[in-house]
Amino acid sequence: MSKLDLEWLSVFDRVYETRSVSRAAEHLGIAQATASIALNKLRAHFDDKLFTRTPSGMQPTARASEILPSIRKVLELLEQTQSERIAFDPQASARVFRVGMTDIRQVVMLPLLVNRLKQIAPAVRIEAETISSDSPRLMEEGRLELAIGYMPQLEAGFFQRTLLDEGFVCLVSERHPRIRKRIDKRAFLAESHILVTMSGTGPSIVERTLAALKIKPNIGLRVPSFLGVSRIVAETELLVVVPRSLGEAFAESEKLRVLESPIAFPPYSVRLHWHERQHADPGNVWLRQLVA
């Protein structure tokens, strides 16, 4: 038995309906030769003539009448699949969404998102992971559905939506012996700094800006992420430059001062990213709207 092409089924249905290969081709918007080839393929597949040419048109054989209900059922299911998309019901869904985030967004956004989900989608769960160089590939493969943060390395095939423009502030302990309500450039250069060395996020902007201005701060500590920075700053005399939203979030839980930076660091856009394979998925659309 030859391989069955689903497109042939539409030819079969139209020939059965119109009793004409030419009218079937016209209805489907294809060449008559293409319709004839499809019909011949079907004859080979079912090992039956299917239609016999008569003065009153192409008359179906007994085999054609026998398989017609099944073929029309297949075509009906295909049409439903193309024209209908299952709606996403957050109240009833128990879907698990895999979301990539920078550590900054994990601190600033994840608690808000979890609390909101508890209200409107109690069974929906989030599996968060830190954005990395592997994130674009994971999104292409469908193993990561959204990414939230600063990802300038994405190429074709991705969509994005700007959530906010993020600036930078300085963060110091409330008990800092030399810095109170403001900090000038001289004090900024005199203090020991924490440098967060994550690549591809806000800190790289800080490093590039300082290098461009030929400013070399005194680095007292290097750390790989922001997650422990608030406690370190609160318990030491170290200073750190952080995105504003992160500094404000840290100051809510630790005894810290958020100060305007004497260095003009350029802002960056925090964006929501997704791959084209997820673009029309109802659940993904819903989550993107919720995050935004």
PDB file of C-alpha atoms in Angstrom:
ATOM      1  CA  MET A   1       0.000   0.000   0.000  1.00  0.00           C
ATOM      2  CA  SER A   2       1.400   3.421  -0.992  1.00  0.00           C
ATOM      3  CA  LYS A   3       1.924   6.246   1.470  1.00  0.00           C
ATOM      4  CA  LEU A   4      -1.211   8.334   2.029  1.00  0.00           C
ATOM      5  CA  ASP A   5      -0.950  12.115   1.694  1.00  0.00           C
ATOM      6  CA  LEU A   6      -3.639  13.957   3.634  1.00  0.00           C
ATOM      7  CA  GLU A   7      -3.962  16.565   0.876  1.00  0.00           C
ATOM      8  CA  TRP A   8      -5.270  13.838  -1.444  1.00  0.00           C
ATOM      9  CA  LEU A   9      -8.299  13.404   0.793  1.00  0.00           C
ATOM     10  CA  SER A  10      -9.602  16.862  -0.085  1.00  0.00           C
ATOM     11  CA  VAL A  11      -9.392  15.948  -3.767  1.00  0.00           C
ATOM     12  CA  PHE A  12     -11.320  12.741  -3.109  1.00  0.00           C
ATOM     13  CA  ASP A  13     -14.038  14.612  -1.194  1.00  0.00           C
ATOM     14  CA  ARG A  14     -14.454  17.292  -3.876  1.00  0.00           C
ATOM     15  CA  VAL A  15     -14.547  14.777  -6.741  1.00  0.00           C
ATOM     16  CA  TYR A  16     -17.161  12.775  -4.859  1.00  0.00           C
ATOM     17  CA  GLU A  17     -19.182  15.958  -4.285  1.00  0.00           C
ATOM     18  CA  THR A  18     -18.894  17.459  -7.793  1.00  0.00           C
ATOM     19  CA  ARG A  19     -18.487  14.261  -9.861  1.00  0.00           C
ATOM     20  CA  SER A  20     -15.781  16.152 -11.759  1.00  0.00           C
ATOM     21  CA  VAL A  21     -11.995  16.323 -11.473  1.00  0.00           C
ATOM     22  CA  SER A  22     -11.874  19.769 -13.123  1.00  0.00           C
ATOM     23  CA  ARG A  23     -14.531  21.256 -10.820  1.00  0.00           C
ATOM     24  CA  ALA A  24     -12.825  19.688  -7.812  1.00  0.00           C
ATOM     25  CA  ALA A  25      -9.532  21.276  -8.837  1.00  0.00           C
ATOM     26  CA  GLU A  26     -11.211  24.656  -9.352  1.00  0.00           C
ATOM     27  CA  HIS A  27     -12.854  24.480  -5.926  1.00  0.00           C
ATOM     28  CA  LEU A  28      -9.545  23.622  -4.246  1.00  0.00           C
ATOM     29  CA  GLY A  29      -7.591  26.236  -6.209  1.00  0.00           C
ATOM     30  CA  ILE A  30      -5.183  23.747  -7.755  1.00  0.00           C
ATOM     31  CA  ALA A  31      -4.352  22.693 -11.311  1.00  0.00           C
ATOM     32  CA  GLN A  32      -6.474  19.945 -12.843  1.00  0.00           C
ATOM     33  CA  ALA A  33      -3.307  17.946 -13.459  1.00  0.00           C
ATOM     34  CA  THR A  34      -2.486  18.134  -9.750  1.00  0.00           C
ATOM     35  CA  ALA A  35      -5.965  16.861  -8.864  1.00  0.00           C
ATOM     36  CA  SER A  36      -5.634  14.017 -11.374  1.00  0.00           C
ATOM     37  CA  ILE A  37      -2.268  12.998  -9.900  1.00  0.00           C
ATOM     38  CA  ALA A  38      -3.759  13.001  -6.396  1.00  0.00           C
ATOM     39  CA  LEU A  39      -6.672  10.870  -7.548  1.00  0.00           C
ATOM     40  CA  ASN A  40      -4.315   8.369  -9.186  1.00  0.00           C
ATOM     41  CA  LYS A  41      -2.288   8.198  -5.960  1.00  0.00           C
ATOM     42  CA  LEU A  42      -5.470   7.448  -4.026  1.00  0.00           C
ATOM     43  CA  ARG A  43      -6.418   4.717  -6.495  1.00  0.00           C
ATOM     44  CA  ALA A  44      -3.022   3.112  -5.938  1.00  0.00           C
ATOM     45  CA  HIS A  45      -3.315   3.475  -2.184  1.00  0.00           C
ATOM     46  CA  PHE A  46      -6.769   1.867  -1.952  1.00  0.00           C
ATOM     47  CA  ASP A  47      -6.187  -0.503  -4.886  1.00  0.00           C
ATOM     48  CA  ASP A  48      -9.476   0.570  -6.423  1.00  0.00           C
ATOM     49  CA  LYS A  49     -10.571   2.821  -9.306  1.00  0.00           C
ATOM     50  CA  LEU A  50     -12.690   4.838  -6.788  1.00  0.00           C
ATOM     51  CA  PHE A  51     -14.378   6.795  -9.614  1.00  0.00           C
ATOM     52  CA  THR A  52     -15.510   5.665 -13.062  1.00  0.00           C
ATOM     53  CA  ARG A  53     -15.928   8.143 -15.893  1.00  0.00           C
ATOM     54  CA  THR A  54     -19.524   8.138 -17.263  1.00  0.00           C
ATOM     55  CA  PRO A  55     -21.641  10.529 -19.392  1.00  0.00           C
ATOM     56  CA  SER A  56     -23.058  11.943 -16.146  1.00  0.00           C
ATOM     57  CA  GLY A  57     -19.667  12.520 -14.558  1.00  0.00           C
ATOM     58  CA  MET A  58     -17.248  10.657 -12.291  1.00  0.00           C
ATOM     59  CA  GLN A  59     -19.331   8.056 -10.502  1.00  0.00           C
ATOM     60  CA  PRO A  60     -17.985   6.564  -7.244  1.00  0.00           C
ATOM     61  CA  THR A  61     -17.324   2.857  -6.929  1.00  0.00           C
ATOM     62  CA  ALA A  62     -18.652   0.838  -4.030  1.00  0.00           C
ATOM     63  CA  ARG A  63     -15.236   1.154  -2.357  1.00  0.00           C
ATOM     64  CA  ALA A  64     -15.333   4.947  -2.680  1.00  0.00           C
ATOM     65  CA  SER A  65     -18.771   5.101  -1.038  1.00  0.00           C
ATOM     66  CA  GLU A  66     -17.517   2.807   1.710  1.00  0.00           C
ATOM     67  CA  ILE A  67     -14.520   4.969   2.657  1.00  0.00           C
ATOM     68  CA  LEU A  68     -16.261   8.340   2.212  1.00  0.00           C
ATOM     69  CA  PRO A  69     -17.522   8.671   5.831  1.00  0.00           C
ATOM     70  CA  SER A  70     -14.071   7.979   7.255  1.00  0.00           C
ATOM     71  CA  ILE A  71     -12.357  10.407   4.896  1.00  0.00           C
ATOM     72  CA  ARG A  72     -14.841  13.162   5.697  1.00  0.00           C
ATOM     73  CA  LYS A  73     -14.352  12.522   9.419  1.00  0.00           C
ATOM     74  CA  VAL A  74     -10.605  12.985   8.996  1.00  0.00           C
ATOM     75  CA  LEU A  75     -11.130  16.209   7.022  1.00  0.00           C
ATOM     76  CA  GLU A  76     -13.551  17.481   9.664  1.00  0.00           C
ATOM     77  CA  LEU A  77     -11.038  16.832  12.441  1.00  0.00           C
ATOM     78  CA  LEU A  78      -8.283  18.575  10.465  1.00  0.00           C
ATOM     79  CA  GLU A  79     -10.517  21.589   9.892  1.00  0.00           C
ATOM     80  CA  GLN A  80     -11.357  21.785  13.580  1.00  0.00           C
ATOM     81  CA  THR A  81      -7.666  21.630  14.444  1.00  0.00           C
ATOM     82  CA  GLN A  82      -6.892  24.496  12.078  1.00  0.00           C
ATOM     83  CA  SER A  83      -9.852  26.724  12.944  1.00  0.00           C
ATOM     84  CA  GLU A  84     -10.195  26.118  16.662  1.00  0.00           C
ATOM     85  CA  ARG A  85      -7.633  26.548  19.378  1.00  0.00           C
ATOM     86  CA  ILE A  86      -8.305  25.195  22.830  1.00  0.00           C
ATOM     87  CA  ALA A  87      -8.793  28.141  25.153  1.00  0.00           C
ATOM     88  CA  PHE A  88      -6.539  28.395  28.185  1.00  0.00           C
ATOM     89  CA  ASP A  89      -8.510  28.411  31.434  1.00  0.00           C
ATOM     90  CA  PRO A  90      -6.173  29.582  34.225  1.00  0.00           C
ATOM     91  CA  GLN A  91      -8.640  28.603  36.953  1.00  0.00           C
ATOM     92  CA  ALA A  92      -8.761  25.001  35.755  1.00  0.00           C
ATOM     93  CA  SER A  93      -5.225  24.582  34.399  1.00  0.00           C
ATOM     94  CA  ALA A  94      -2.464  22.720  36.247  1.00  0.00           C
ATOM     95  CA  ARG A  95       0.154  23.612  33.629  1.00  0.00           C
ATOM     96  CA  VAL A  96       3.801  24.033  34.562  1.00  0.00           C
ATOM     97  CA  PHE A  97       5.508  26.977  32.840  1.00  0.00           C
ATOM     98  CA  ARG A  98       9.295  27.019  32.542  1.00  0.00           C
ATOM     99  CA  VAL A  99      10.537  30.588  32.771  1.00  0.00           C
ATOM    100  CA  GLY A 100      14.093  31.873  32.519  1.00  0.00           C
ATOM    101  CA  MET A 101      14.941  34.891  34.662  1.00  0.00           C
ATOM    102  CA  THR A 102      17.969  36.866  35.645  1.00  0.00           C
ATOM    103  CA  ASP A 103      18.609  36.707  39.387  1.00  0.00           C
ATOM    104  CA  ILE A 104      17.421  40.337  39.541  1.00  0.00           C
ATOM    105  CA  ARG A 105      13.993  39.406  38.164  1.00  0.00           C
ATOM    106  CA  GLN A 106      13.833  36.424  40.517  1.00  0.00           C
ATOM    107  CA  VAL A 107      14.119  38.815  43.443  1.00  0.00           C
ATOM    108  CA  VAL A 108      11.952  41.626  42.082  1.00  0.00           C
ATOM    109  CA  MET A 109       9.265  39.910  39.989  1.00  0.00           C
ATOM    110  CA  LEU A 110       8.947  36.282  41.047  1.00  0.00           C
ATOM    111  CA  PRO A 111       7.232  36.928  44.412  1.00  0.00           C
ATOM    112  CA  LEU A 112       4.672  39.195  42.709  1.00  0.00           C
ATOM    113  CA  LEU A 113       4.038  36.598  40.001  1.00  0.00           C
ATOM    114  CA  VAL A 114       3.629  33.726  42.472  1.00  0.00           C
ATOM    115  CA  ASN A 115       1.170  35.713  44.601  1.00  0.00           C
ATOM    116  CA  ARG A 116      -0.843  36.711  41.551  1.00  0.00           C
ATOM    117  CA  LEU A 117      -0.992  33.119  40.315  1.00  0.00           C
ATOM    118  CA  LYS A 118      -2.310  32.001  43.691  1.00  0.00           C
ATOM    119  CA  GLN A 119      -5.259  34.343  43.190  1.00  0.00           C
ATOM    120  CA  ILE A 120      -6.201  33.652  39.576  1.00  0.00           C
ATOM    121  CA  ALA A 121      -4.569  30.315  38.648  1.00  0.00           C
ATOM    122  CA  PRO A 122      -4.080  28.314  41.861  1.00  0.00           C
ATOM    123  CA  ALA A 123      -2.894  25.091  40.207  1.00  0.00           C
ATOM    124  CA  VAL A 124      -0.521  26.708  37.685  1.00  0.00           C
ATOM    125  CA  ARG A 125       3.133  26.354  38.674  1.00  0.00           C
ATOM    126  CA  ILE A 126       6.317  28.146  37.644  1.00  0.00           C
ATOM    127  CA  GLU A 127       9.680  26.425  37.235  1.00  0.00           C
ATOM    128  CA  ALA A 128      12.200  29.264  37.242  1.00  0.00           C
ATOM    129  CA  GLU A 129      15.771  28.948  36.089  1.00  0.00           C
ATOM    130  CA  THR A 130      18.557  31.446  35.675  1.00  0.00           C
ATOM    131  CA  ILE A 131      19.067  32.848  32.189  1.00  0.00           C
ATOM    132  CA  SER A 132      22.281  31.611  30.636  1.00  0.00           C
ATOM    133  CA  SER A 133      23.932  31.256  27.250  1.00  0.00           C
ATOM    134  CA  ASP A 134      21.883  28.069  26.794  1.00  0.00           C
ATOM    135  CA  SER A 135      18.539  29.881  27.186  1.00  0.00           C
ATOM    136  CA  PRO A 136      18.021  30.736  23.480  1.00  0.00           C
ATOM    137  CA  ARG A 137      18.581  27.108  22.489  1.00  0.00           C
ATOM    138  CA  LEU A 138      16.204  25.890  25.199  1.00  0.00           C
ATOM    139  CA  MET A 139      13.560  28.317  23.942  1.00  0.00           C
ATOM    140  CA  GLU A 140      14.025  27.094  20.379  1.00  0.00           C
ATOM    141  CA  GLU A 141      13.571  23.509  21.584  1.00  0.00           C
ATOM    142  CA  GLY A 142      10.452  24.372  23.588  1.00  0.00           C
ATOM    143  CA  ARG A 143      12.100  23.524  26.913  1.00  0.00           C
ATOM    144  CA  LEU A 144      11.906  27.136  28.092  1.00  0.00           C
ATOM    145  CA  GLU A 145       8.719  29.052  27.388  1.00  0.00           C
ATOM    146  CA  LEU A 146       9.586  32.593  28.438  1.00  0.00           C
ATOM    147  CA  ALA A 147      12.670  34.527  29.444  1.00  0.00           C
ATOM    148  CA  ILE A 148      12.571  37.743  31.440  1.00  0.00           C
ATOM    149  CA  GLY A 149      15.559  40.047  31.666  1.00  0.00           C
ATOM    150  CA  TYR A 150      18.288  41.590  29.576  1.00  0.00           C
ATOM    151  CA  MET A 151      19.142  39.297  26.652  1.00  0.00           C
ATOM    152  CA  PRO A 152      20.801  41.261  23.832  1.00  0.00           C
ATOM    153  CA  GLN A 153      22.160  38.101  22.153  1.00  0.00           C
ATOM    154  CA  LEU A 154      18.862  36.801  20.720  1.00  0.00           C
ATOM    155  CA  GLU A 155      18.591  36.488  16.936  1.00  0.00           C
ATOM    156  CA  ALA A 156      15.896  35.660  14.367  1.00  0.00           C
ATOM    157  CA  GLY A 157      12.909  33.598  15.460  1.00  0.00           C
ATOM    158  CA  PHE A 158      12.354  35.385  18.760  1.00  0.00           C
ATOM    159  CA  PHE A 159       9.756  37.897  19.877  1.00  0.00           C
ATOM    160  CA  GLN A 160      10.212  40.440  22.631  1.00  0.00           C
ATOM    161  CA  ARG A 161       8.243  42.991  24.606  1.00  0.00           C
ATOM    162  CA  THR A 162       9.757  45.754  26.704  1.00  0.00           C
ATOM    163  CA  LEU A 163       8.578  45.627  30.316  1.00  0.00           C
ATOM    164  CA  LEU A 164      10.525  48.566  31.748  1.00  0.00           C
ATOM    165  CA  ASP A 165      13.661  50.648  31.377  1.00  0.00           C
ATOM    166  CA  GLU A 166      15.954  50.029  34.324  1.00  0.00           C
ATOM    167  CA  GLY A 167      18.460  52.483  35.763  1.00  0.00           C
ATOM    168  CA  PHE A 168      21.149  52.084  38.437  1.00  0.00           C
ATOM    169  CA  VAL A 169      21.592  53.206  42.036  1.00  0.00           C
ATOM    170  CA  CYS A 170      24.183  52.792  44.763  1.00  0.00           C
ATOM    171  CA  LEU A 171      23.439  50.630  47.776  1.00  0.00           C
ATOM    172  CA  VAL A 172      25.118  50.958  51.181  1.00  0.00           C
ATOM    173  CA  SER A 173      24.396  49.931  54.740  1.00  0.00           C
ATOM    174  CA  GLU A 174      22.311  52.275  56.908  1.00  0.00           C
ATOM    175  CA  ARG A 175      25.160  52.024  59.435  1.00  0.00           C
ATOM    176  CA  HIS A 176      27.835  53.025  56.943  1.00  0.00           C
ATOM    177  CA  PRO A 177      30.237  55.304  58.856  1.00  0.00           C
ATOM    178  CA  ARG A 178      31.056  57.680  55.981  1.00  0.00           C
ATOM    179  CA  ILE A 179      28.080  57.676  53.606  1.00  0.00           C
ATOM    180  CA  ARG A 180      24.727  59.085  54.652  1.00  0.00           C
ATOM    181  CA  LYS A 181      22.002  60.492  52.408  1.00  0.00           C
ATOM    182  CA  ARG A 182      24.063  61.100  49.300  1.00  0.00           C
ATOM    183  CA  ILE A 183      27.305  60.078  47.656  1.00  0.00           C
ATOM    184  CA  ASP A 184      29.515  62.141  45.356  1.00  0.00           C
ATOM    185  CA  LYS A 185      32.030  60.905  42.817  1.00  0.00           C
ATOM    186  CA  ARG A 186      34.964  61.346  45.173  1.00  0.00           C
ATOM    187  CA  ALA A 187      33.320  59.201  47.867  1.00  0.00           C
ATOM    188  CA  PHE A 188      32.260  56.692  45.215  1.00  0.00           C
ATOM    189  CA  LEU A 189      35.895  56.198  44.191  1.00  0.00           C
ATOM    190  CA  ALA A 190      37.156  56.113  47.773  1.00  0.00           C
ATOM    191  CA  GLU A 191      34.904  53.261  48.953  1.00  0.00           C
ATOM    192  CA  SER A 192      35.403  49.536  48.423  1.00  0.00           C
ATOM    193  CA  HIS A 193      32.940  48.025  45.977  1.00  0.00           C
ATOM    194  CA  ILE A 194      31.216  44.733  45.382  1.00  0.00           C
ATOM    195  CA  LEU A 195      31.415  43.710  41.731  1.00  0.00           C
ATOM    196  CA  VAL A 196      28.801  41.248  40.484  1.00  0.00           C
ATOM    197  CA  THR A 197      30.378  39.376  37.603  1.00  0.00           C
ATOM    198  CA  MET A 198      27.364  37.828  35.861  1.00  0.00           C
ATOM    199  CA  SER A 199      27.670  38.254  32.092  1.00  0.00           C
ATOM    200  CA  GLY A 200      24.918  39.477  29.814  1.00  0.00           C
ATOM    201  CA  THR A 201      22.972  41.390  32.454  1.00  0.00           C
ATOM    202  CA  GLY A 202      23.025  44.757  34.205  1.00  0.00           C
ATOM    203  CA  PRO A 203      26.465  44.442  35.864  1.00  0.00           C
ATOM    204  CA  SER A 204      28.241  44.227  32.508  1.00  0.00           C
ATOM    205  CA  ILE A 205      26.788  47.648  31.701  1.00  0.00           C
ATOM    206  CA  VAL A 206      28.314  48.980  34.921  1.00  0.00           C
ATOM    207  CA  GLU A 207      31.709  47.523  34.078  1.00  0.00           C
ATOM    208  CA  ARG A 208      31.654  48.813  30.491  1.00  0.00           C
ATOM    209  CA  THR A 209      30.608  52.294  31.570  1.00  0.00           C
ATOM    210  CA  LEU A 210      33.341  52.562  34.187  1.00  0.00           C
ATOM    211  CA  ALA A 211      35.920  51.287  31.716  1.00  0.00           C
ATOM    212  CA  ALA A 212      34.788  53.797  29.077  1.00  0.00           C
ATOM    213  CA  LEU A 213      35.135  56.628  31.632  1.00  0.00           C
ATOM    214  CA  LYS A 214      38.547  55.251  32.697  1.00  0.00           C
ATOM    215  CA  ILE A 215      37.242  54.892  36.247  1.00  0.00           C
ATOM    216  CA  LYS A 216      38.768  52.085  38.274  1.00  0.00           C
ATOM    217  CA  PRO A 217      36.833  51.526  41.501  1.00  0.00           C
ATOM    218  CA  ASN A 218      38.414  49.737  44.421  1.00  0.00           C
ATOM    219  CA  ILE A 219      36.965  46.229  44.164  1.00  0.00           C
ATOM    220  CA  GLY A 220      36.801  44.700  47.629  1.00  0.00           C
ATOM    221  CA  LEU A 221      34.677  41.698  46.706  1.00  0.00           C
ATOM    222  CA  ARG A 222      33.589  39.843  43.584  1.00  0.00           C
ATOM    223  CA  VAL A 223      30.481  37.658  43.629  1.00  0.00           C
ATOM    224  CA  PRO A 224      28.777  35.623  40.859  1.00  0.00           C
ATOM    225  CA  SER A 225      25.198  36.841  41.413  1.00  0.00           C
ATOM    226  CA  PHE A 226      23.039  39.380  43.199  1.00  0.00           C
ATOM    227  CA  LEU A 227      21.258  36.882  45.430  1.00  0.00           C
ATOM    228  CA  GLY A 228      23.452  37.351  48.520  1.00  0.00           C
ATOM    229  CA  VAL A 229      24.426  40.970  47.950  1.00  0.00           C
ATOM    230  CA  SER A 230      21.836  42.642  50.201  1.00  0.00           C
ATOM    231  CA  ARG A 231      23.000  40.852  53.332  1.00  0.00           C
ATOM    232  CA  ILE A 232      26.658  41.457  52.545  1.00  0.00           C
ATOM    233  CA  VAL A 233      26.107  45.198  52.054  1.00  0.00           C
ATOM    234  CA  ALA A 234      23.969  45.480  55.187  1.00  0.00           C
ATOM    235  CA  GLU A 235      26.711  43.880  57.318  1.00  0.00           C
ATOM    236  CA  THR A 236      29.786  45.579  55.804  1.00  0.00           C
ATOM    237  CA  GLU A 237      31.067  48.954  54.609  1.00  0.00           C
ATOM    238  CA  LEU A 238      31.042  47.809  50.993  1.00  0.00           C
ATOM    239  CA  LEU A 239      29.186  49.698  48.261  1.00  0.00           C
ATOM    240  CA  VAL A 240      27.464  48.126  45.268  1.00  0.00           C
ATOM    241  CA  VAL A 241      25.867  49.493  42.113  1.00  0.00           C
ATOM    242  CA  VAL A 242      22.608  47.690  41.376  1.00  0.00           C
ATOM    243  CA  PRO A 243      19.536  48.144  39.163  1.00  0.00           C
ATOM    244  CA  ARG A 244      17.079  50.487  40.847  1.00  0.00           C
ATOM    245  CA  SER A 245      14.230  47.996  41.241  1.00  0.00           C
ATOM    246  CA  LEU A 246      16.595  45.502  42.883  1.00  0.00           C
ATOM    247  CA  GLY A 247      17.983  48.120  45.266  1.00  0.00           C
ATOM    248  CA  GLU A 248      14.489  49.142  46.327  1.00  0.00           C
ATOM    249  CA  ALA A 249      13.498  45.497  46.855  1.00  0.00           C
ATOM    250  CA  PHE A 250      16.627  44.851  48.949  1.00  0.00           C
ATOM    251  CA  ALA A 251      15.961  47.932  51.077  1.00  0.00           C
ATOM    252  CA  GLU A 252      12.553  46.535  52.056  1.00  0.00           C
ATOM    253  CA  SER A 253      14.143  43.557  53.800  1.00  0.00           C
ATOM    254  CA  GLU A 254      17.554  44.850  54.948  1.00  0.00           C
ATOM    255  CA  LYS A 255      18.798  48.017  56.621  1.00  0.00           C
ATOM    256  CA  LEU A 256      20.126  49.629  53.473  1.00  0.00           C
ATOM    257  CA  ARG A 257      20.269  53.049  51.863  1.00  0.00           C
ATOM    258  CA  VAL A 258      19.394  53.504  48.196  1.00  0.00           C
ATOM    259  CA  LEU A 259      21.378  56.456  46.807  1.00  0.00           C
ATOM    260  CA  GLU A 260      21.480  58.151  43.438  1.00  0.00           C
ATOM    261  CA  SER A 261      24.678  57.252  41.638  1.00  0.00           C
ATOM    262  CA  PRO A 262      27.210  60.034  40.961  1.00  0.00           C
ATOM    263  CA  ILE A 263      28.153  58.148  37.772  1.00  0.00           C
ATOM    264  CA  ALA A 264      25.639  58.338  34.916  1.00  0.00           C
ATOM    265  CA  PHE A 265      25.166  54.677  34.025  1.00  0.00           C
ATOM    266  CA  PRO A 266      23.011  54.223  30.907  1.00  0.00           C
ATOM    267  CA  PRO A 267      19.661  52.510  31.465  1.00  0.00           C
ATOM    268  CA  TYR A 268      18.835  49.186  29.860  1.00  0.00           C
ATOM    269  CA  SER A 269      15.560  47.591  28.810  1.00  0.00           C
ATOM    270  CA  VAL A 270      14.147  44.653  30.724  1.00  0.00           C
ATOM    271  CA  ARG A 271      12.287  42.584  28.160  1.00  0.00           C
ATOM    272  CA  LEU A 272      10.012  39.604  27.946  1.00  0.00           C
ATOM    273  CA  HIS A 273      11.308  37.125  25.336  1.00  0.00           C
ATOM    274  CA  TRP A 274       9.698  34.111  23.680  1.00  0.00           C
ATOM    275  CA  HIS A 275      10.328  31.964  20.628  1.00  0.00           C
ATOM    276  CA  GLU A 276       8.051  31.904  17.600  1.00  0.00           C
ATOM    277  CA  ARG A 277       7.087  28.282  18.312  1.00  0.00           C
ATOM    278  CA  GLN A 278       5.269  29.525  21.446  1.00  0.00           C
ATOM    279  CA  HIS A 279       3.880  32.703  19.923  1.00  0.00           C
ATOM    280  CA  ALA A 280       0.302  31.486  19.332  1.00  0.00           C
ATOM    281  CA  ASP A 281       0.052  29.071  22.252  1.00  0.00           C
ATOM    282  CA  PRO A 282      -2.937  30.233  24.378  1.00  0.00           C
ATOM    283  CA  GLY A 283      -1.229  29.467  27.687  1.00  0.00           C
ATOM    284  CA  ASN A 284       1.922  31.287  26.665  1.00  0.00           C
ATOM    285  CA  VAL A 285      -0.125  34.276  25.473  1.00  0.00           C
ATOM    286  CA  TRP A 286      -1.942  34.352  28.814  1.00  0.00           C
ATOM    287  CA  LEU A 287       1.293  34.197  30.843  1.00  0.00           C
ATOM    288  CA  ARG A 288       2.921  36.935  28.753  1.00  0.00           C
ATOM    289  CA  GLN A 289      -0.048  39.211  29.379  1.00  0.00           C
ATOM    290  CA  LEU A 290       0.055  38.417  33.101  1.00  0.00           C
ATOM    291  CA  VAL A 291       3.772  39.150  33.389  1.00  0.00           C
ATOM    292  CA  ALA A 292       3.422  42.410  31.453  1.00  0.00           C
TER     293      ALA A 292
END
